[in-house]
Coordinates of C-alpha atoms and ligand atoms in Angstrom, one line a residue:
M1 CA 6.3 23.7 13.8
I2 CA 3.2 24.0 11.6
S3 CA 2.4 21.8 8.4
L4 CA 1.2 22.5 5.0
I5 CA -0.6 19.6 3.4
L6 CA -0.6 19.8 -0.4
A7 CA -3.9 18.3 -1.7
A8 CA -5.2 20.5 -4.4
G9 CA -4.3 18.2 -7.4
K10 CA -6.7 16.7 -9.6
G11 CA -5.3 13.0 -9.5
T12 CA -6.3 12.2 -13.1
R13 CA -4.5 8.7 -12.9
M14 CA -7.1 7.8 -10.0
K15 CA -9.7 7.6 -12.5
S16 CA -12.5 8.7 -9.8
E17 CA -15.4 10.8 -9.6
R18 CA -14.2 11.5 -6.0
S19 CA -11.2 13.4 -4.8
K20 CA -8.1 11.3 -4.6
V21 CA -7.2 12.2 -0.9
V22 CA -10.5 11.0 0.3
H23 CA -10.1 7.4 -0.8
E24 CA -9.6 5.3 2.2
V25 CA -6.5 3.3 3.2
N26 CA -7.0 0.6 5.7
G27 CA -10.2 2.2 6.4
V28 CA -9.2 5.9 6.9
P29 CA -9.2 8.6 4.2
M30 CA -5.8 9.0 3.0
V31 CA -5.7 12.8 4.0
K32 CA -6.8 12.2 7.3
M33 CA -4.1 9.4 7.7
V34 CA -1.4 12.4 7.1
S35 CA -3.1 14.6 9.4
K36 CA -3.2 11.8 12.2
L37 CA 0.3 11.0 11.7
L38 CA 1.6 14.6 11.8
K39 CA -0.6 15.2 15.0
N40 CA 1.3 12.2 16.6
A41 CA 4.6 13.6 15.6
G42 CA 3.7 16.5 17.7
I43 CA 2.7 19.1 14.8
E44 CA -0.5 20.5 16.2
K45 CA -1.4 22.9 13.6
S46 CA -1.9 21.7 9.8
I47 CA -2.9 24.1 6.8
Y48 CA -4.4 22.5 3.8
I49 CA -3.8 23.5 0.5
L50 CA -7.0 22.3 -1.6
G51 CA -8.5 22.9 -4.9
H52 CA -9.9 19.9 -6.9
R53 CA -13.2 18.9 -5.1
M54 CA -12.5 21.1 -2.3
E55 CA -15.9 20.8 -0.6
E56 CA -15.6 17.0 -0.6
V57 CA -12.2 17.2 0.9
L58 CA -13.5 19.5 3.6
N59 CA -16.4 17.1 4.3
T60 CA -14.1 14.4 5.0
I61 CA -11.4 16.2 7.2
G62 CA -14.0 18.6 9.0
E63 CA -13.0 21.9 10.3
V64 CA -9.5 22.7 9.3
E65 CA -7.5 25.7 8.3
Y66 CA -7.0 25.7 4.5
V67 CA -6.2 27.8 1.4
E68 CA -7.9 27.4 -1.8
Q69 CA -5.7 27.0 -4.7
V70 CA -8.0 27.7 -7.7
E71 CA -5.4 27.0 -10.5
Q72 CA -2.7 24.3 -9.7
L73 CA 0.4 25.9 -11.1
G74 CA 2.8 23.8 -9.3
T75 CA 4.0 22.9 -5.7
G76 CA 5.9 25.9 -5.6
H77 CA 2.6 27.8 -6.3
A78 CA 0.8 25.8 -3.6
V79 CA 2.9 26.8 -0.8
L80 CA 3.2 30.5 -2.2
I81 CA -0.5 31.0 -1.8
A82 CA -0.2 30.2 2.0
K83 CA 2.4 32.7 2.3
E84 CA 0.3 34.9 4.5
K85 CA -0.4 32.0 7.0
I86 CA 3.3 31.2 7.0
E87 CA 4.0 34.7 7.9
E88 CA 1.3 34.9 10.6
N89 CA 2.6 31.6 12.4
K90 CA 6.3 32.5 12.4
D91 CA 7.1 28.9 12.9
D92 CA 8.9 26.3 11.1
V93 CA 6.9 24.6 8.2
L94 CA 6.7 21.1 7.4
I95 CA 5.5 20.4 3.9
T96 CA 3.9 17.1 2.9
Y97 CA 1.3 15.7 0.5
G98 CA -2.3 14.5 1.0
D99 CA -1.5 11.4 -1.1
T100 CA 1.4 9.9 0.9
P101 CA -0.4 8.1 3.7
L102 CA 2.5 5.7 4.6
L103 CA 5.0 7.9 6.3
R104 CA 6.1 6.8 9.6
E105 CA 5.8 8.9 12.9
E106 CA 9.6 7.9 13.6
T107 CA 10.6 9.3 10.2
I108 CA 9.2 12.8 10.9
N109 CA 10.6 12.7 14.4
R110 CA 14.0 12.1 13.1
M111 CA 13.8 14.5 10.5
K112 CA 12.6 17.1 13.1
E113 CA 15.7 16.2 15.2
K114 CA 18.4 16.4 12.5
F115 CA 16.7 19.7 11.2
H116 CA 17.3 21.3 14.7
N117 CA 20.5 19.7 15.7
E118 CA 22.2 20.6 12.7
N119 CA 20.4 23.9 12.4
L120 CA 19.4 23.5 9.0
D121 CA 17.5 26.1 6.9
C122 CA 15.8 23.3 5.0
I123 CA 15.8 19.5 5.3
I124 CA 14.5 17.1 2.7
L125 CA 13.2 13.7 3.3
S126 CA 15.0 11.6 0.5
C127 CA 14.7 8.0 -0.4
N128 CA 17.2 5.7 -2.1
M129 CA 15.3 4.0 -4.8
K130 CA 16.0 1.1 -6.9
D131 CA 14.3 2.8 -9.6
P132 CA 14.3 6.5 -9.4
F133 CA 12.3 7.1 -12.4
A134 CA 9.9 10.1 -12.4
Y135 CA 11.2 11.5 -9.1
G136 CA 13.2 14.7 -8.4
R137 CA 16.9 13.7 -8.0
I138 CA 18.7 15.0 -5.1
I139 CA 22.0 16.9 -6.0
K140 CA 24.8 17.0 -3.1
K141 CA 27.9 18.7 -2.6
D142 CA 30.0 18.0 0.4
G143 CA 27.1 16.4 2.1
N144 CA 24.9 19.5 1.6
V145 CA 22.0 19.4 -0.9
V146 CA 22.5 22.0 -3.5
D147 CA 19.6 21.3 -6.0
I148 CA 16.9 19.0 -7.0
I149 CA 16.3 18.2 -10.5
E150 CA 13.3 17.0 -12.0
E151 CA 13.2 13.9 -14.2
K152 CA 12.3 15.8 -17.2
E153 CA 15.0 18.3 -16.9
A154 CA 17.8 16.0 -15.9
T155 CA 20.7 15.1 -17.8
E156 CA 21.5 11.2 -18.5
E157 CA 24.3 11.5 -15.7
Q158 CA 21.8 13.2 -13.3
K159 CA 19.0 10.4 -14.0
K160 CA 21.5 7.7 -12.5
I161 CA 21.2 9.3 -9.1
K162 CA 19.1 6.9 -7.0
E163 CA 18.5 9.6 -3.9
V164 CA 15.3 11.1 -4.7
N165 CA 12.9 13.9 -3.3
T166 CA 10.1 12.5 -1.5
G167 CA 8.4 15.7 -1.2
V168 CA 8.6 16.0 2.5
Y169 CA 10.4 19.1 3.6
I170 CA 10.9 21.1 6.8
F171 CA 11.9 24.7 6.2
K172 CA 12.7 27.7 8.4
Y173 CA 9.8 30.1 7.6
K174 CA 11.9 32.9 6.7
S175 CA 14.3 31.0 4.4
L176 CA 11.2 29.5 2.9
L177 CA 9.3 32.9 2.2
E178 CA 12.6 34.4 1.0
A179 CA 13.3 31.6 -1.6
L180 CA 9.6 31.4 -2.8
G181 CA 9.8 34.9 -3.7
K182 CA 12.2 34.0 -6.1
I183 CA 11.1 31.1 -7.9
N184 CA 9.6 31.3 -11.8
N185 CA 8.0 28.9 -13.9
N186 CA 10.8 28.9 -16.7
N187 CA 11.1 25.0 -16.9
I188 CA 9.7 22.2 -19.2
K189 CA 6.4 21.9 -17.5
G190 CA 5.8 25.6 -17.0
E191 CA 5.1 25.0 -13.3
Y192 CA 6.4 26.8 -10.2
Y193 CA 8.6 24.1 -8.8
L194 CA 9.0 24.1 -4.8
T195 CA 12.2 22.2 -5.6
D196 CA 13.7 25.5 -7.2
T197 CA 13.9 26.8 -3.7
I198 CA 16.6 24.5 -2.8
K199 CA 19.1 25.7 -5.4
I200 CA 18.1 29.4 -4.3
L201 CA 18.8 28.6 -0.6
S202 CA 22.0 26.8 -1.4
E203 CA 23.4 29.7 -3.5
G204 CA 22.4 32.3 -1.0
G205 CA 24.4 30.4 1.5
Y206 CA 21.9 28.7 3.5
K207 CA 22.2 25.1 4.8
V208 CA 20.3 22.4 3.2
G209 CA 20.5 19.0 4.3
S210 CA 18.6 15.7 3.7
Y211 CA 17.4 12.8 6.0
E212 CA 17.6 9.7 4.0
I213 CA 15.5 6.4 4.2
D214 CA 15.7 3.4 2.1
D215 CA 12.1 2.0 2.7
E216 CA 10.4 2.8 -0.6
D217 CA 7.0 1.9 0.8
E218 CA 7.1 4.6 3.3
V219 CA 7.1 7.4 0.6
L220 CA 4.8 5.7 -1.9
G221 CA 2.3 8.2 -3.4
V222 CA -1.0 6.9 -4.3
N223 CA -1.8 8.1 -7.7
S224 CA -3.9 5.0 -9.2
K225 CA -6.2 2.4 -7.9
A226 CA -3.5 -0.2 -8.0
Q227 CA -1.2 1.9 -5.9
L228 CA -4.2 2.4 -3.5
A229 CA -4.3 -1.5 -3.2
Q230 CA -0.6 -1.3 -2.6
A231 CA -1.0 1.0 0.3
N232 CA -3.8 -0.6 1.7
K233 CA -1.9 -3.8 1.8
I234 CA 1.1 -2.2 3.5
L235 CA -0.9 -0.6 6.2
R236 CA -2.7 -3.8 7.0
D237 CA 0.6 -5.7 7.3
R238 CA 1.7 -2.8 9.6
K239 CA -1.4 -3.1 11.5
N240 CA -1.6 -6.8 11.8
L241 CA 2.1 -6.7 12.9
Q242 CA 1.3 -4.3 15.7
L243 CA -1.8 -6.2 16.9
M244 CA 0.5 -9.4 17.1
D245 CA 3.3 -7.5 18.9
N246 CA 0.4 -6.6 21.3
G247 CA -0.6 -10.2 22.0
A248 CA -3.4 -11.0 19.5
I249 CA -3.2 -14.5 17.5
L250 CA -3.7 -13.8 13.7
I251 CA -4.0 -17.4 12.1
D252 CA -3.4 -16.0 8.6
P253 CA -2.2 -12.4 8.6
A254 CA -2.5 -12.1 4.8
A255 CA -6.2 -13.0 4.8
T256 CA -7.2 -10.7 7.8
Y257 CA -8.6 -7.4 7.5
I258 CA -8.4 -5.2 10.3
E259 CA -8.7 -1.5 10.1
E260 CA -6.4 1.2 11.8
D261 CA -8.2 2.2 14.8
V262 CA -9.2 -1.3 16.0
E263 CA -7.7 -2.7 19.4
I264 CA -7.4 -6.3 20.2
G265 CA -6.6 -8.1 23.5
E266 CA -3.9 -10.8 24.4
D267 CA -4.6 -14.1 23.1
T268 CA -7.9 -13.4 21.3
V269 CA -7.6 -15.6 18.1
I270 CA -8.7 -14.2 14.7
Y271 CA -9.3 -16.6 12.0
P272 CA -8.8 -16.0 8.2
N273 CA -11.4 -14.0 6.2
V274 CA -12.6 -11.7 9.2
I275 CA -13.1 -8.0 8.7
I276 CA -12.9 -5.7 11.9
Q277 CA -13.6 -2.1 11.2
G278 CA -13.9 1.4 12.5
D279 CA -13.7 2.0 16.3
T280 CA -13.9 -1.6 17.4
K281 CA -12.5 -2.8 20.8
I282 CA -12.0 -6.3 21.3
G283 CA -10.9 -7.9 24.8
K284 CA -8.7 -10.9 25.7
N285 CA -9.2 -14.5 24.8
C286 CA -11.8 -14.1 22.4
I287 CA -12.3 -16.3 19.3
I288 CA -13.5 -14.6 16.1
L289 CA -14.0 -17.4 13.4
S290 CA -14.0 -16.8 9.6
N291 CA -16.6 -15.0 7.7
T292 CA -17.2 -12.5 10.5
R293 CA -17.5 -8.7 10.0
I294 CA -17.4 -6.4 13.0
E295 CA -17.9 -2.9 12.7
N296 CA -17.5 -0.1 15.5
S297 CA -18.4 -2.4 18.6
I298 CA -17.1 -3.1 21.8
I299 CA -16.3 -6.7 22.6
K300 CA -15.4 -7.9 26.1
D301 CA -13.3 -10.8 27.1
N302 CA -13.9 -14.3 26.4
V303 CA -16.5 -13.7 23.5
K304 CA -17.0 -16.2 20.6
I305 CA -18.2 -15.1 17.4
E306 CA -18.7 -17.3 14.4
S307 CA -19.7 -16.2 10.7
S308 CA -21.7 -13.4 11.9
L309 CA -22.2 -9.5 11.2
V310 CA -22.0 -7.2 14.3
E311 CA -22.5 -3.5 13.6
K312 CA -22.2 -0.8 16.5
S313 CA -23.0 -3.3 19.2
T314 CA -21.6 -4.1 22.7
L315 CA -21.0 -7.6 23.8
E316 CA -19.9 -8.4 27.4
E317 CA -17.9 -11.1 28.6
G318 CA -18.5 -14.8 27.7
V319 CA -21.2 -13.9 24.9
T320 CA -21.4 -16.4 21.9
V321 CA -22.5 -15.2 18.7
G322 CA -23.4 -17.3 15.6
P323 CA -23.2 -19.0 13.2
F324 CA -25.0 -16.6 10.9
A325 CA -26.3 -14.1 13.4
H326 CA -26.7 -10.4 12.6
L327 CA -26.3 -7.8 15.5
R328 CA -27.5 -4.5 14.1
P329 CA -26.8 -1.1 15.9
K330 CA -27.5 -1.0 19.5
A331 CA -27.6 -4.6 20.2
H332 CA -26.6 -5.0 24.0
L333 CA -25.7 -8.3 24.9
K334 CA -24.8 -8.9 28.6
E335 CA -22.6 -11.5 30.1
N336 CA -22.9 -15.1 28.7
V337 CA -25.9 -14.3 26.4
H338 CA -26.1 -16.7 23.5
V339 CA -27.4 -15.6 20.0
G340 CA -27.4 -18.3 17.5
N341 CA -28.2 -19.6 14.0
F342 CA -30.1 -16.7 12.0
V343 CA -30.9 -14.5 14.7
E344 CA -31.1 -10.7 14.3
I345 CA -30.9 -8.2 17.1
K346 CA -31.7 -4.4 16.7
N347 CA -31.6 -1.7 19.6
A348 CA -32.2 -4.5 22.3
V349 CA -30.9 -5.2 25.6
L350 CA -30.5 -8.9 26.4
E351 CA -29.6 -9.2 30.0
K352 CA -27.3 -11.9 31.5
G353 CA -27.6 -15.5 30.4
V354 CA -30.4 -14.8 27.8
K355 CA -30.5 -17.6 25.1
S356 CA -31.7 -17.1 21.5
G357 CA -30.6 -20.0 19.6
H358 CA -32.6 -19.9 16.1
L359 CA -34.3 -18.1 13.7
T360 CA -35.5 -15.0 15.6
Y361 CA -35.7 -11.3 15.5
I362 CA -35.7 -9.1 18.5
G363 CA -36.0 -5.4 17.8
D364 CA -36.4 -2.5 20.2
A365 CA -36.7 -4.9 23.1
E366 CA -35.6 -5.6 26.7
V367 CA -35.1 -9.2 27.6
G368 CA -34.5 -10.2 31.6
E369 CA -32.0 -12.3 32.7
N370 CA -32.0 -15.9 31.8
T371 CA -34.9 -15.8 29.7
N372 CA -35.0 -18.4 26.9
I373 CA -36.4 -17.3 23.5
G374 CA -37.8 -20.3 21.3
A375 CA -37.1 -20.8 17.7
G376 CA -38.9 -18.5 15.3
T377 CA -39.9 -15.8 17.8
I378 CA -40.4 -12.3 16.6
T379 CA -41.0 -9.0 18.1
C380 CA -43.4 -7.2 15.7
N381 CA -41.9 -3.7 16.5
Y382 CA -43.1 -1.9 13.5
D383 CA -46.9 -1.0 12.7
G384 CA -46.1 0.5 9.4
K385 CA -45.7 4.0 11.0
N386 CA -43.9 3.9 14.5
K387 CA -41.7 1.4 16.2
H388 CA -42.7 0.1 19.5
K389 CA -41.2 -1.7 22.5
T390 CA -41.3 -5.3 23.7
K391 CA -40.4 -6.2 27.4
I392 CA -40.0 -9.5 28.8
G393 CA -39.0 -10.2 32.3
K394 CA -36.3 -12.4 33.7
E395 CA -36.5 -16.2 34.0
S396 CA -39.1 -16.4 31.4
F397 CA -39.7 -18.9 28.4
I398 CA -40.7 -17.7 25.3
G399 CA -42.3 -20.7 23.3
S400 CA -41.3 -21.3 19.7
N401 CA -42.8 -19.3 17.0
T402 CA -44.2 -16.5 19.6
I403 CA -45.2 -13.5 17.7
M404 CA -45.0 -10.5 20.2
V405 CA -47.0 -7.6 18.7
A406 CA -45.5 -4.6 20.3
P407 CA -45.9 -2.5 22.5
V408 CA -46.2 -5.4 24.7
E409 CA -44.9 -6.5 28.2
I410 CA -44.4 -10.2 29.5
G411 CA -43.7 -10.8 32.9
E412 CA -41.1 -12.6 34.9
E413 CA -40.9 -16.4 35.0
S414 CA -43.7 -16.5 32.6
F415 CA -44.3 -18.7 29.6
T416 CA -46.0 -18.3 26.1
A417 CA -47.2 -21.3 24.5
A418 CA -45.5 -22.3 20.9
G419 CA -47.1 -20.5 18.1
S420 CA -48.9 -17.8 20.0
V421 CA -49.6 -14.2 18.9
I422 CA -49.1 -12.0 22.1
T423 CA -51.1 -8.9 21.8
K424 CA -51.9 -8.2 25.5
N425 CA -49.6 -8.0 28.3
V426 CA -48.6 -11.1 30.4
P427 CA -48.4 -11.0 34.0
D428 CA -45.5 -12.6 36.0
S429 CA -45.4 -16.4 36.5
T430 CA -48.3 -16.9 33.9
L431 CA -48.7 -19.1 30.9
A432 CA -50.1 -17.4 27.9
F433 CA -51.8 -19.1 24.9
G434 CA -52.5 -17.0 22.0
R435 CA -53.4 -19.7 19.3
A436 CA -56.3 -21.2 17.6
K437 CA -57.1 -24.6 19.2
Q438 CA -56.5 -27.5 16.9
I439 CA -59.5 -29.5 15.4
N440 CA -58.8 -33.0 14.2
K441 CA -61.4 -34.0 11.5
E442 CA -61.1 -37.7 11.6
G443 CA -61.5 -39.7 8.5
W444 CA -61.0 -36.8 6.3
K445 CA -59.1 -39.0 3.7
K446 CA -62.1 -40.8 2.6
Ligands
LIG501 C1 7.0 16.4 -6.8 C2 8.5 16.8 -6.7 C3 9.4 15.8 -6.9 C4 9.5 14.8 -6.1 C5 7.8 14.1 -6.2 C6 7.6 13.0 -4.9 C7 8.2 19.2 -7.5 C8 8.5 20.2 -8.5 N1 8.6 18.1 -7.7 O1 7.1 16.0 -8.1 O2 10.8 16.4 -6.9 O3 10.3 13.7 -6.4 O4 7.1 15.3 -5.9 O5 6.4 12.6 -5.1 O6 7.7 19.7 -6.3 N2 0.0 19.9 -5.8 C9 -0.8 21.0 -5.3 N3 -0.7 22.1 -6.2 C10 -0.2 22.0 -7.3 C11 0.6 21.2 -7.6 C12 0.9 19.9 -6.7 O7 -1.7 20.8 -4.3 O8 -0.3 23.2 -7.9 C13 -0.1 18.6 -4.9 C14 -0.5 17.6 -5.7 O9 -2.1 17.2 -5.4 C15 0.3 16.3 -5.2 C16 1.6 16.9 -4.9 O10 1.3 18.3 -4.7 O11 -0.3 15.8 -4.0 C17 2.7 16.8 -5.8 O12 2.4 17.3 -7.0 P1 2.9 16.6 -8.2 O13 2.6 17.3 -9.4 O14 2.5 15.1 -8.6 O15 4.7 16.6 -8.3 P2 5.6 15.6 -8.9 O16 5.6 16.0 -10.3 O17 5.1 14.3 -8.5
LIG502 CA1 3.3 12.7 -8.0

């Protein structure tokens, strides 16, 4: 089976300068969410129908097979322009929209099953809606679908039908091509309706069925910013449930923002107002306290993070971070490292047991095991043109307010005196003073 993803439309109601389908739902562009779902449901090949802001969509989804629909003349027209691709593939065709990101994998699988088991020419995913307004209504006879009538064309009697077309279909490719050849745009909107193929198939003696669902959320189309928020909420709730099923503890799921691809281990506790994004993996028994944001990071077991920002970093077992720390890209904190209040780390490896509790910047550095970094320490890694490296050996003691002017190396088991500006390498087991001597002017007040 192949799929066609219709995403050429303008999405006027979205009121956006960006393409509608690149807007993110729980951290993933809508259109990617759709293609991911189809892949998970075993559909290897997707062909995109693109038009409005095509370049932007392609930049978002990467290298894909697509057809450009220059003028959007209707859903039937959108499929028609992919005719050659359909002919080439000679496979069943699943059709769906790029702006329907909440569909579930199970639904697609059940639809496929019914399509095959009942040897249908077409199956439509339909939904029983409390308020069917604006949707195409499913017209049935003896259990088969015989027509779909759009809201604008429906009689008062037909408008009462609650079973609606969700816009997801599977067709046998030959039946689809044959019916497509016969549609026209003689209707109120002057568009080529894909839905007209249903009547054509039915009248031609082909078998059309529907797979009915009741969960309206699943087929929510995102047409506006309000619906975008609604879709985000639904996906977040689903993600949170999945994480809790896998053993994570969320104190208040409604106030927890965890994106689609995040993994969290058993008994890790997530407090309210935590944001976890991208490809983040968190181990077991961690505690992530409020006002923390973690992005694309690896966090092993038994880590505690409080009110901090963690970006593209790796935290090994037993690390504690915060409150108010900032781990910038490529911070690598080995086992039991502690990074505390107002400490910023960037592109630096802190070996096991390193402690940096207060008011510090460590950038482009290597810090050896169990070394203690005093309050107010700064690596001067940038000379205005280039970045340079600072190396500190193991078991050393960096006195408070030490300035290390890189490139510079401090040996093992060495010390720097508080307030030192270190511009020269310090050998092992050495105490370095790099500060002016204090002079007391007695009687100065007088
Ligand atoms: C369509 C169905 C309707 C169904 C509803 C479900 C038809 C005629 N009607 O109506 O029965 O209940 O979806 O949401 O199919 N698109 C293109 N190219 C086009 C036209 C549309 O790519 O030329 C894409 C749009 O970007 C959009 C999707 O197809 O994502 C649906 O198009 P839209 O015009 O919104 O269809 P509806 O009128 O909502
Ligand atoms: Ca629509």
